[in-house]
Tab-separated table of C-alpha atoms in Angstrom:
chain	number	residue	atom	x	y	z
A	148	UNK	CA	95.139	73.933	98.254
A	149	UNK	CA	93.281	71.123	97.085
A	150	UNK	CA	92.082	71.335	93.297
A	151	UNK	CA	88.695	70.455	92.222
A	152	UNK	CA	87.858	69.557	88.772
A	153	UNK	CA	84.420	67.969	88.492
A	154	UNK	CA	81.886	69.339	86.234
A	155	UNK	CA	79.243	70.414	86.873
A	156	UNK	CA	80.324	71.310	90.069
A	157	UNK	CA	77.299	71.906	92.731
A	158	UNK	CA	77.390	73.664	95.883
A	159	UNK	CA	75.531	75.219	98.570
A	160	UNK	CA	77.977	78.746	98.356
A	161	UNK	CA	80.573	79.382	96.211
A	162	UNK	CA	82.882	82.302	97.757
A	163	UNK	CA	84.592	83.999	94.831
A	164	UNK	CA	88.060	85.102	96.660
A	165	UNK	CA	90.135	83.850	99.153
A	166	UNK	CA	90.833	86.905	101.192
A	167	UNK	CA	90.322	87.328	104.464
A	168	UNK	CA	86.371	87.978	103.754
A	169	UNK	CA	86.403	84.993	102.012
A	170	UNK	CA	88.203	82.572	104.301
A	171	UNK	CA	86.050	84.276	107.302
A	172	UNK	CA	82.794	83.466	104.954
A	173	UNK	CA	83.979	79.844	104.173
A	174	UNK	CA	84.807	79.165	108.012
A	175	UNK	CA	81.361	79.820	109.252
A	176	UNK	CA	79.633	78.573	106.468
A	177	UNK	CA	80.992	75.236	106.999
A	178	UNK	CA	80.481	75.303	110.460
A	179	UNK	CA	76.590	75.953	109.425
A	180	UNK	CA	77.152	72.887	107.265
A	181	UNK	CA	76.589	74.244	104.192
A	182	UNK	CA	78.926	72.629	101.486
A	183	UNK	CA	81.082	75.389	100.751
A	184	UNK	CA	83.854	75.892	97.632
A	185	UNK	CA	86.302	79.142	97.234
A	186	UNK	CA	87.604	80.062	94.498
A	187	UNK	CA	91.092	82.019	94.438
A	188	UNK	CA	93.169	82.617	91.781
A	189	UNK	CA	96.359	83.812	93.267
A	190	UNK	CA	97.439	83.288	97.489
A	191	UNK	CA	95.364	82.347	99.973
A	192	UNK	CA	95.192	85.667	101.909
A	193	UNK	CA	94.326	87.051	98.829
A	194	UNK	CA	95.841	91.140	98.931
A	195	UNK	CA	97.397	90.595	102.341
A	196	UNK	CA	99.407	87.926	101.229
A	197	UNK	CA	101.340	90.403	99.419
A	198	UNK	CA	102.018	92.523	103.135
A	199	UNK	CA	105.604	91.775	104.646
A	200	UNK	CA	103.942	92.167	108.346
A	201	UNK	CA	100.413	92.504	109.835
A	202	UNK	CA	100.274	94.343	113.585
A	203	UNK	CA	96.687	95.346	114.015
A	204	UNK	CA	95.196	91.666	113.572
A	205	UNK	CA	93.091	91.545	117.196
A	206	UNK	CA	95.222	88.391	119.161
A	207	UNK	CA	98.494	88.713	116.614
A	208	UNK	CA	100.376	90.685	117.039
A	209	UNK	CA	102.522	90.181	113.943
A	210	UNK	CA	102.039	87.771	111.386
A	211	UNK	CA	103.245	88.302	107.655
A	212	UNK	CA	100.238	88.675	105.736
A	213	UNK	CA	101.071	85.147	103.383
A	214	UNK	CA	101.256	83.672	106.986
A	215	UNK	CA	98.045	84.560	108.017
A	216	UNK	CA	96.053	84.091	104.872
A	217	UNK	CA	97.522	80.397	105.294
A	218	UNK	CA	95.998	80.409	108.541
A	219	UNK	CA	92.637	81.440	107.722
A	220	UNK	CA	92.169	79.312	104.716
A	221	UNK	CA	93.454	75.764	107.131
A	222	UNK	CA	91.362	77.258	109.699
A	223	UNK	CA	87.962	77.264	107.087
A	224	UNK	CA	89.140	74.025	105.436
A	225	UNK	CA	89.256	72.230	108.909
A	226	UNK	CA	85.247	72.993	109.218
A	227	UNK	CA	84.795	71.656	105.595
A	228	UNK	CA	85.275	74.472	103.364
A	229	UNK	CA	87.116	72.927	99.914
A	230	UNK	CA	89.044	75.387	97.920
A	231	UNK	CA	90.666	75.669	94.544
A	232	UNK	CA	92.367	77.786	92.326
A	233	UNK	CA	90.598	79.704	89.573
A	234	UNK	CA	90.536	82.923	87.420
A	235	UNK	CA	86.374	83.657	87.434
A	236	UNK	CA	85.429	84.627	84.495
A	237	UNK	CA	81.806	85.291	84.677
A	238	UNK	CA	79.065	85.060	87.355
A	239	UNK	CA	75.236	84.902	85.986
A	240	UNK	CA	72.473	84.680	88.012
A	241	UNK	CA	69.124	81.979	86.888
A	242	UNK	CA	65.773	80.670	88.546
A	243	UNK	CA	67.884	77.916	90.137
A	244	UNK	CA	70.399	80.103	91.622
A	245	UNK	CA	74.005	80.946	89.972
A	246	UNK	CA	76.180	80.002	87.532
A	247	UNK	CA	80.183	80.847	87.695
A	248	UNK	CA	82.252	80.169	85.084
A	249	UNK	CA	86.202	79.870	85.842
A	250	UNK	CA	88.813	79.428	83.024
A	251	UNK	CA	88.752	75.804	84.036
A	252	UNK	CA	85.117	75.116	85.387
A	253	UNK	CA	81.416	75.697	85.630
A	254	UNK	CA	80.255	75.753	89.174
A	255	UNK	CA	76.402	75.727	90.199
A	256	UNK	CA	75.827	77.276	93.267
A	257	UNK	CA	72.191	78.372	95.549
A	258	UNK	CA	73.866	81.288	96.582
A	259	UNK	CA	77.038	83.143	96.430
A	260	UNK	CA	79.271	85.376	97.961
A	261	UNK	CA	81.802	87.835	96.343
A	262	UNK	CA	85.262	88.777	97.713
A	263	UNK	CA	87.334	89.795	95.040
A	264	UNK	CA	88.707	93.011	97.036
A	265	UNK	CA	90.781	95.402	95.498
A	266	UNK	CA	93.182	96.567	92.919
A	267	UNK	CA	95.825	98.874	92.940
A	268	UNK	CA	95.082	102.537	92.032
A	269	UNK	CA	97.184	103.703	89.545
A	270	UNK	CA	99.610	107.029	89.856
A	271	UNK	CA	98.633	108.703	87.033
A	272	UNK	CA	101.904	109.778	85.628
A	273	UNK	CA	103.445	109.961	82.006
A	274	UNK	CA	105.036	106.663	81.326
A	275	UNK	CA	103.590	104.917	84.123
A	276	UNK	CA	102.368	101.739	82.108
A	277	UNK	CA	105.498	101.886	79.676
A	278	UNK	CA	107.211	100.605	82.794
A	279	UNK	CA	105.260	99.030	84.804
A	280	UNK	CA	107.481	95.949	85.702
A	281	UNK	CA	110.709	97.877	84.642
A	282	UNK	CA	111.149	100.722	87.310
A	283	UNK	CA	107.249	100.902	88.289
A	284	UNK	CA	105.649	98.870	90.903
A	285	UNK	CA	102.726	98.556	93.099
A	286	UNK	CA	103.918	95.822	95.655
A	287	UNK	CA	106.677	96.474	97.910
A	288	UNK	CA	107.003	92.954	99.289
A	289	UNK	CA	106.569	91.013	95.428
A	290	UNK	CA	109.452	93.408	94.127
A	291	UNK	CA	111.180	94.761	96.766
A	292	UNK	CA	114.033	92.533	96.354
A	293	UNK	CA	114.865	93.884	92.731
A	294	UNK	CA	115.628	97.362	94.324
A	295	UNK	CA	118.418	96.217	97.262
A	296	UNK	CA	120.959	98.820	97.356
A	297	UNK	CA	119.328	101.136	94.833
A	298	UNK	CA	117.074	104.191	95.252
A	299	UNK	CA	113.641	103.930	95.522
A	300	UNK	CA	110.551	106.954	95.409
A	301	UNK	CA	107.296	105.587	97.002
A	302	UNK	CA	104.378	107.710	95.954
A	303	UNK	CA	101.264	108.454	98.730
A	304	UNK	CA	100.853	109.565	102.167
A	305	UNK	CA	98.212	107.009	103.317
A	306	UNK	CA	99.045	103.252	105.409
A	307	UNK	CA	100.067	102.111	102.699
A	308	UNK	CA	102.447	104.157	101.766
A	309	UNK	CA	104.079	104.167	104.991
A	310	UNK	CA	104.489	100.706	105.020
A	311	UNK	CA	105.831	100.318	102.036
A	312	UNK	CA	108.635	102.518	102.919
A	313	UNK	CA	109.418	100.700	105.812
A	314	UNK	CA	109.491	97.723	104.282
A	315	UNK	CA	111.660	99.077	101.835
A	316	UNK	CA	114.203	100.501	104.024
A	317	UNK	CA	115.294	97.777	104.847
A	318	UNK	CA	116.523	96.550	101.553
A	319	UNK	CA	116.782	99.778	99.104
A	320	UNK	CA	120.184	102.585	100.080
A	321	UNK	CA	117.946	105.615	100.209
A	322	UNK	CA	113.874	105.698	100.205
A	323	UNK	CA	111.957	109.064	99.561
A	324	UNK	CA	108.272	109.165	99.980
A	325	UNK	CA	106.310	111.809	97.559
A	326	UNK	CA	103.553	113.659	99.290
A	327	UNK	CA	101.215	115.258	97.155
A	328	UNK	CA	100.090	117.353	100.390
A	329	UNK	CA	101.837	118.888	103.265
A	330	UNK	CA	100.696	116.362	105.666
A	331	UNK	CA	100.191	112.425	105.571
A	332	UNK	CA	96.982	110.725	105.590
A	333	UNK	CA	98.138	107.768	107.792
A	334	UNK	CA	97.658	108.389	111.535
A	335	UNK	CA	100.684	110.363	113.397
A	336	UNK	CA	101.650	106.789	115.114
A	337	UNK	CA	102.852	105.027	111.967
A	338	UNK	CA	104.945	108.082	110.489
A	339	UNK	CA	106.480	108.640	113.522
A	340	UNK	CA	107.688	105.109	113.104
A	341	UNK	CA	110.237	107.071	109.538
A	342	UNK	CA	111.881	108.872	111.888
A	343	UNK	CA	113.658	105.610	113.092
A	344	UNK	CA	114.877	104.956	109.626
A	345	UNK	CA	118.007	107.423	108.557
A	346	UNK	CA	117.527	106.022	104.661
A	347	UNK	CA	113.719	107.548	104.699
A	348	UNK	CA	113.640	110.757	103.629
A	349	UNK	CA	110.342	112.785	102.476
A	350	UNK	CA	109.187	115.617	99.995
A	351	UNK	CA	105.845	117.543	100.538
A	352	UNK	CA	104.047	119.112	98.311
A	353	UNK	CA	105.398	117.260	95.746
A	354	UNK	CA	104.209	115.061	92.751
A	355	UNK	CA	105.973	112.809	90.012
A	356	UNK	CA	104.619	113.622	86.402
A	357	UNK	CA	106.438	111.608	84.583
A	358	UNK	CA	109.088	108.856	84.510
A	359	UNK	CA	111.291	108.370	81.222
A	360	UNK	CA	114.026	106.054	80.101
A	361	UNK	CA	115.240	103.281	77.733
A	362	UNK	CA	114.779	99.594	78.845
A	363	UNK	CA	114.664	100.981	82.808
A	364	UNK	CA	114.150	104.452	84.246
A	365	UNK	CA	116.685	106.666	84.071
A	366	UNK	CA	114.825	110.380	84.642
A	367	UNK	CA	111.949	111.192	86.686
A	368	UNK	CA	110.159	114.488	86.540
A	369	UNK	CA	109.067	116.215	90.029
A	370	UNK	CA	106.606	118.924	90.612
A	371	UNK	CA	106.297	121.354	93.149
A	372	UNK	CA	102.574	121.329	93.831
A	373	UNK	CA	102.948	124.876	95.844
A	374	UNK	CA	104.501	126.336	93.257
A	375	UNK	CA	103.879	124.640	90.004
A	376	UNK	CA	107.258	124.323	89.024
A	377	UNK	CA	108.418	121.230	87.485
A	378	UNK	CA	111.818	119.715	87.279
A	379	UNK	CA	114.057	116.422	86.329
A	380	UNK	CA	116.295	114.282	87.971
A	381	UNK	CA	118.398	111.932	86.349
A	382	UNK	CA	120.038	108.452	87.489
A	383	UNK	CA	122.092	105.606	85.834
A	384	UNK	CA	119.756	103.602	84.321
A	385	UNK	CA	118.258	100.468	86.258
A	386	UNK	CA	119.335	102.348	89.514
A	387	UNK	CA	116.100	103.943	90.424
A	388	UNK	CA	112.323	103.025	90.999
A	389	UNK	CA	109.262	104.055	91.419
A	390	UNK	CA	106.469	102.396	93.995
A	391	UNK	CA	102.754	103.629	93.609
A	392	UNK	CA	100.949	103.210	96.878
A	393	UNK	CA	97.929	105.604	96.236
A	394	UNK	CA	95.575	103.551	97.346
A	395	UNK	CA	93.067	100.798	96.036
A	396	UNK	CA	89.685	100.757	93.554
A	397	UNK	CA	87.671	98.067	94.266
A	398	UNK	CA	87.360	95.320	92.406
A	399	UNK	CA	83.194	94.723	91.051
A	400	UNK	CA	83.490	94.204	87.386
A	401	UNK	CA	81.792	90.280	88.223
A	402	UNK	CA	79.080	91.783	89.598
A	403	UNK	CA	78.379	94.396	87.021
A	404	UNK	CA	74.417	94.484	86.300
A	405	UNK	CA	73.628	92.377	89.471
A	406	UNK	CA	74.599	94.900	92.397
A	407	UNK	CA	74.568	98.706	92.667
A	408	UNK	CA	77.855	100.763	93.504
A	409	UNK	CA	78.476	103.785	95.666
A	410	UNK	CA	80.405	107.003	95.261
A	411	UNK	CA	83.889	105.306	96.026
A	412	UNK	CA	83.075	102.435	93.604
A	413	UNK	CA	82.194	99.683	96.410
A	414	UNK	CA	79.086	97.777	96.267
A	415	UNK	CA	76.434	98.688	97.700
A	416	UNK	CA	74.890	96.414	100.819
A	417	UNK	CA	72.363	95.941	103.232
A	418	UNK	CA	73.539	95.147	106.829
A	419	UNK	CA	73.853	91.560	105.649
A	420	UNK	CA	75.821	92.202	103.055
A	421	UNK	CA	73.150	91.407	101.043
A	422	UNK	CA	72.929	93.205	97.152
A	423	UNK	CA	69.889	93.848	95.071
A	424	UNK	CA	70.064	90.437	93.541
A	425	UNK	CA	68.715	87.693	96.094
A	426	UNK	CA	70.997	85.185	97.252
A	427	UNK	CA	74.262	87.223	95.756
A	428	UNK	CA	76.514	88.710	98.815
A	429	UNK	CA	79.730	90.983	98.745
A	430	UNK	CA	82.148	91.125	101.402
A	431	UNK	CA	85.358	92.676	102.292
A	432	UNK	CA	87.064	95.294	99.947
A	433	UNK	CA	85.237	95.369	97.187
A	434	UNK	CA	82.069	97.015	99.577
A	435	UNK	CA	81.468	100.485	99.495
A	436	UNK	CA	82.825	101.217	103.312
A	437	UNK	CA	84.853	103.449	105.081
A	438	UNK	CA	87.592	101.381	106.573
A	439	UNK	CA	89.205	98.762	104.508
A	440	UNK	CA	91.056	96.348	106.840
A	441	UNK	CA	91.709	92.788	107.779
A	442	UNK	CA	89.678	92.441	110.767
A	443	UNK	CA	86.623	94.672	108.983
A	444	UNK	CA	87.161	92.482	106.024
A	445	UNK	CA	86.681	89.441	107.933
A	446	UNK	CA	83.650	90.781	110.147
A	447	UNK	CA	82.193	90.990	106.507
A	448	UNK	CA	82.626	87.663	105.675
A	449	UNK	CA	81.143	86.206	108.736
A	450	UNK	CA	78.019	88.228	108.402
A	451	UNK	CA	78.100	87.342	104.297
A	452	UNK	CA	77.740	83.539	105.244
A	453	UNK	CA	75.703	83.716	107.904
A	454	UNK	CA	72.663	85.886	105.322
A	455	UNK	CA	73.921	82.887	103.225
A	456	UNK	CA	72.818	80.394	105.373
A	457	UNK	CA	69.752	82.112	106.280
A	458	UNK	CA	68.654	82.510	102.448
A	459	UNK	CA	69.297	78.799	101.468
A	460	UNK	CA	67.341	77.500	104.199
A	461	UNK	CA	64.472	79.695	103.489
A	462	UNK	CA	64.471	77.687	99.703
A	463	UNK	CA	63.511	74.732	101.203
A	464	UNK	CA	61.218	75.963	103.798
């Protein structure tokens, strides 16, 4: 990923993330011609690059997800779009268009589009930040390798869950997913897909409250959520951990003041993904939508940058 570093930096559209809403944005904007710059401050891919396998990208059939955010963001660099690496900090909007600030730049841009996606929901349980990093994770595939041959809880029912215990199965001894309900909330295909793994096991009904230890876990406490009952298990210590895969908030603090949100926290948009401020678009994730996937991420993007296009050509008409 090429870094820029001039300043002021000017552009036609700045894409804040470099997701696959992003990379989709930046690939048809430069195909419009419109000098385009991403910013991303982690992978290329941006939340996908953290997935050990994609299946239901249309025309791949399986691609890791760093794979295929490496694809899209060659792909939208070999129609012109230039990327870098940045943390944004802010994003104002002024009579000449926008200003974003990154920890290492100030980039002008006529209009923008927003990708940031979205962040890990947390699980809610007693000691869940004490150790986060120590016991408690939220990314299979960044941490997985820390728990080979130990015993790992995964807490959900949804996608993401699932896949996370698959993935997991292949490197922890034993894998039990918590279900706070009696049934999962990813389709019938994908849990069928546990039964193939003896090491999977699941518990229904069932939440974790709360997760003690010293430096590492070494007691979790289970409820029965028919019943009410609680009750703890104990392991050796640094033999046990706890994945949270509950699902994902998305991620609007930039555009705080310049965009309305809906019920689930997304951003509100028109059809063009087009907000209440002019010339400011969201895409992917972070939108207020119903299905949050790679290919509806990336139909987002597309239709971002082509509004984008539309509304920077209008300022000079």
């Amino acid at each position: 990923m090429e870094v820029l570093m001039s300043t002021p930096n000017k552009r036609d559209l700045v894409i804040i993330g470099g997701g696959p809403a992003g990379y989709s944005a930046a690939l048809y904007a430069a195909r419009a011609s419109l000098d385009t710059l991403v910013v991303e401050q982690g992978m290329p891919g941006g939340q996908i690059a953290t997935s050990d396998m994609i299946d239901n990208y249309p025309g791949i059939e399986q691609c890791s997800g760093a794979e295929l955010g490496q694809k899209m963001q060659s792909h939208a660099e070999s129609a012109g779009a230039q990327s870098t690496y940045g943390s944004v900090q802010s994003l104002t909007r002024h009579e000449s268009g926008f200003t974003i600030t990154t920890d290492m730049d100030s980039i002008e841009a006529k209009s923008v589009i927003v990708a940031t996606g979205a962040t890990p929901r947390p699980g809610n349980f007693s000691g869940e930040e004490t150790y986060r990093g120590r016991g408690v994770s939220y990314c299979a595939t960044c941490d997985g390798m820390f728990y080979r041959g130990k015993h790992v809880f995964i807490i959900g029912g949804g996608n993401s869950a699932v896949e996370e215990a698959l993935y997991l199965s292949n490197l922890a001894d034993q894998v039990e997913i918590i279900v706070r309900r009696d049934v999962f909330r990813a389709p019938r295909g994908m849990v069928d897909r546990l039964s193939a793994k003896p090491n999977i096991s699941i518990r229904y009904q069932t939440s974790i409250t709360e997760v003690a230890g010293s430096t590492f876990i070494n007691a979790i406490t289970f409820r029965d959520n028919a019943t009410g009952e609680t009750h703890v298990e104990s392991y050796d210590e640094g033999s046990v951990g706890v994945f949270v895969a509950v699902g994902h908030d998305p991620a609007t603090s930039l555009v705080a003041g310049l965009a309305e949100l809906g019920p689930d926290g997304g951003v509100l948009t028109d059809e063009h993904m087009g907000t209440t401020t002019p010339g400011l678009y969201c895409a992917g994730d972070m939108r207020s939508k119903s299905l949050r996937q790679v290919v509806t991420a990336a139909a987002d993007g597309a239709i971002a940058a082509t509004a984008a296009y539309h509304y920077i050509e209008s300022l000079s008409a």
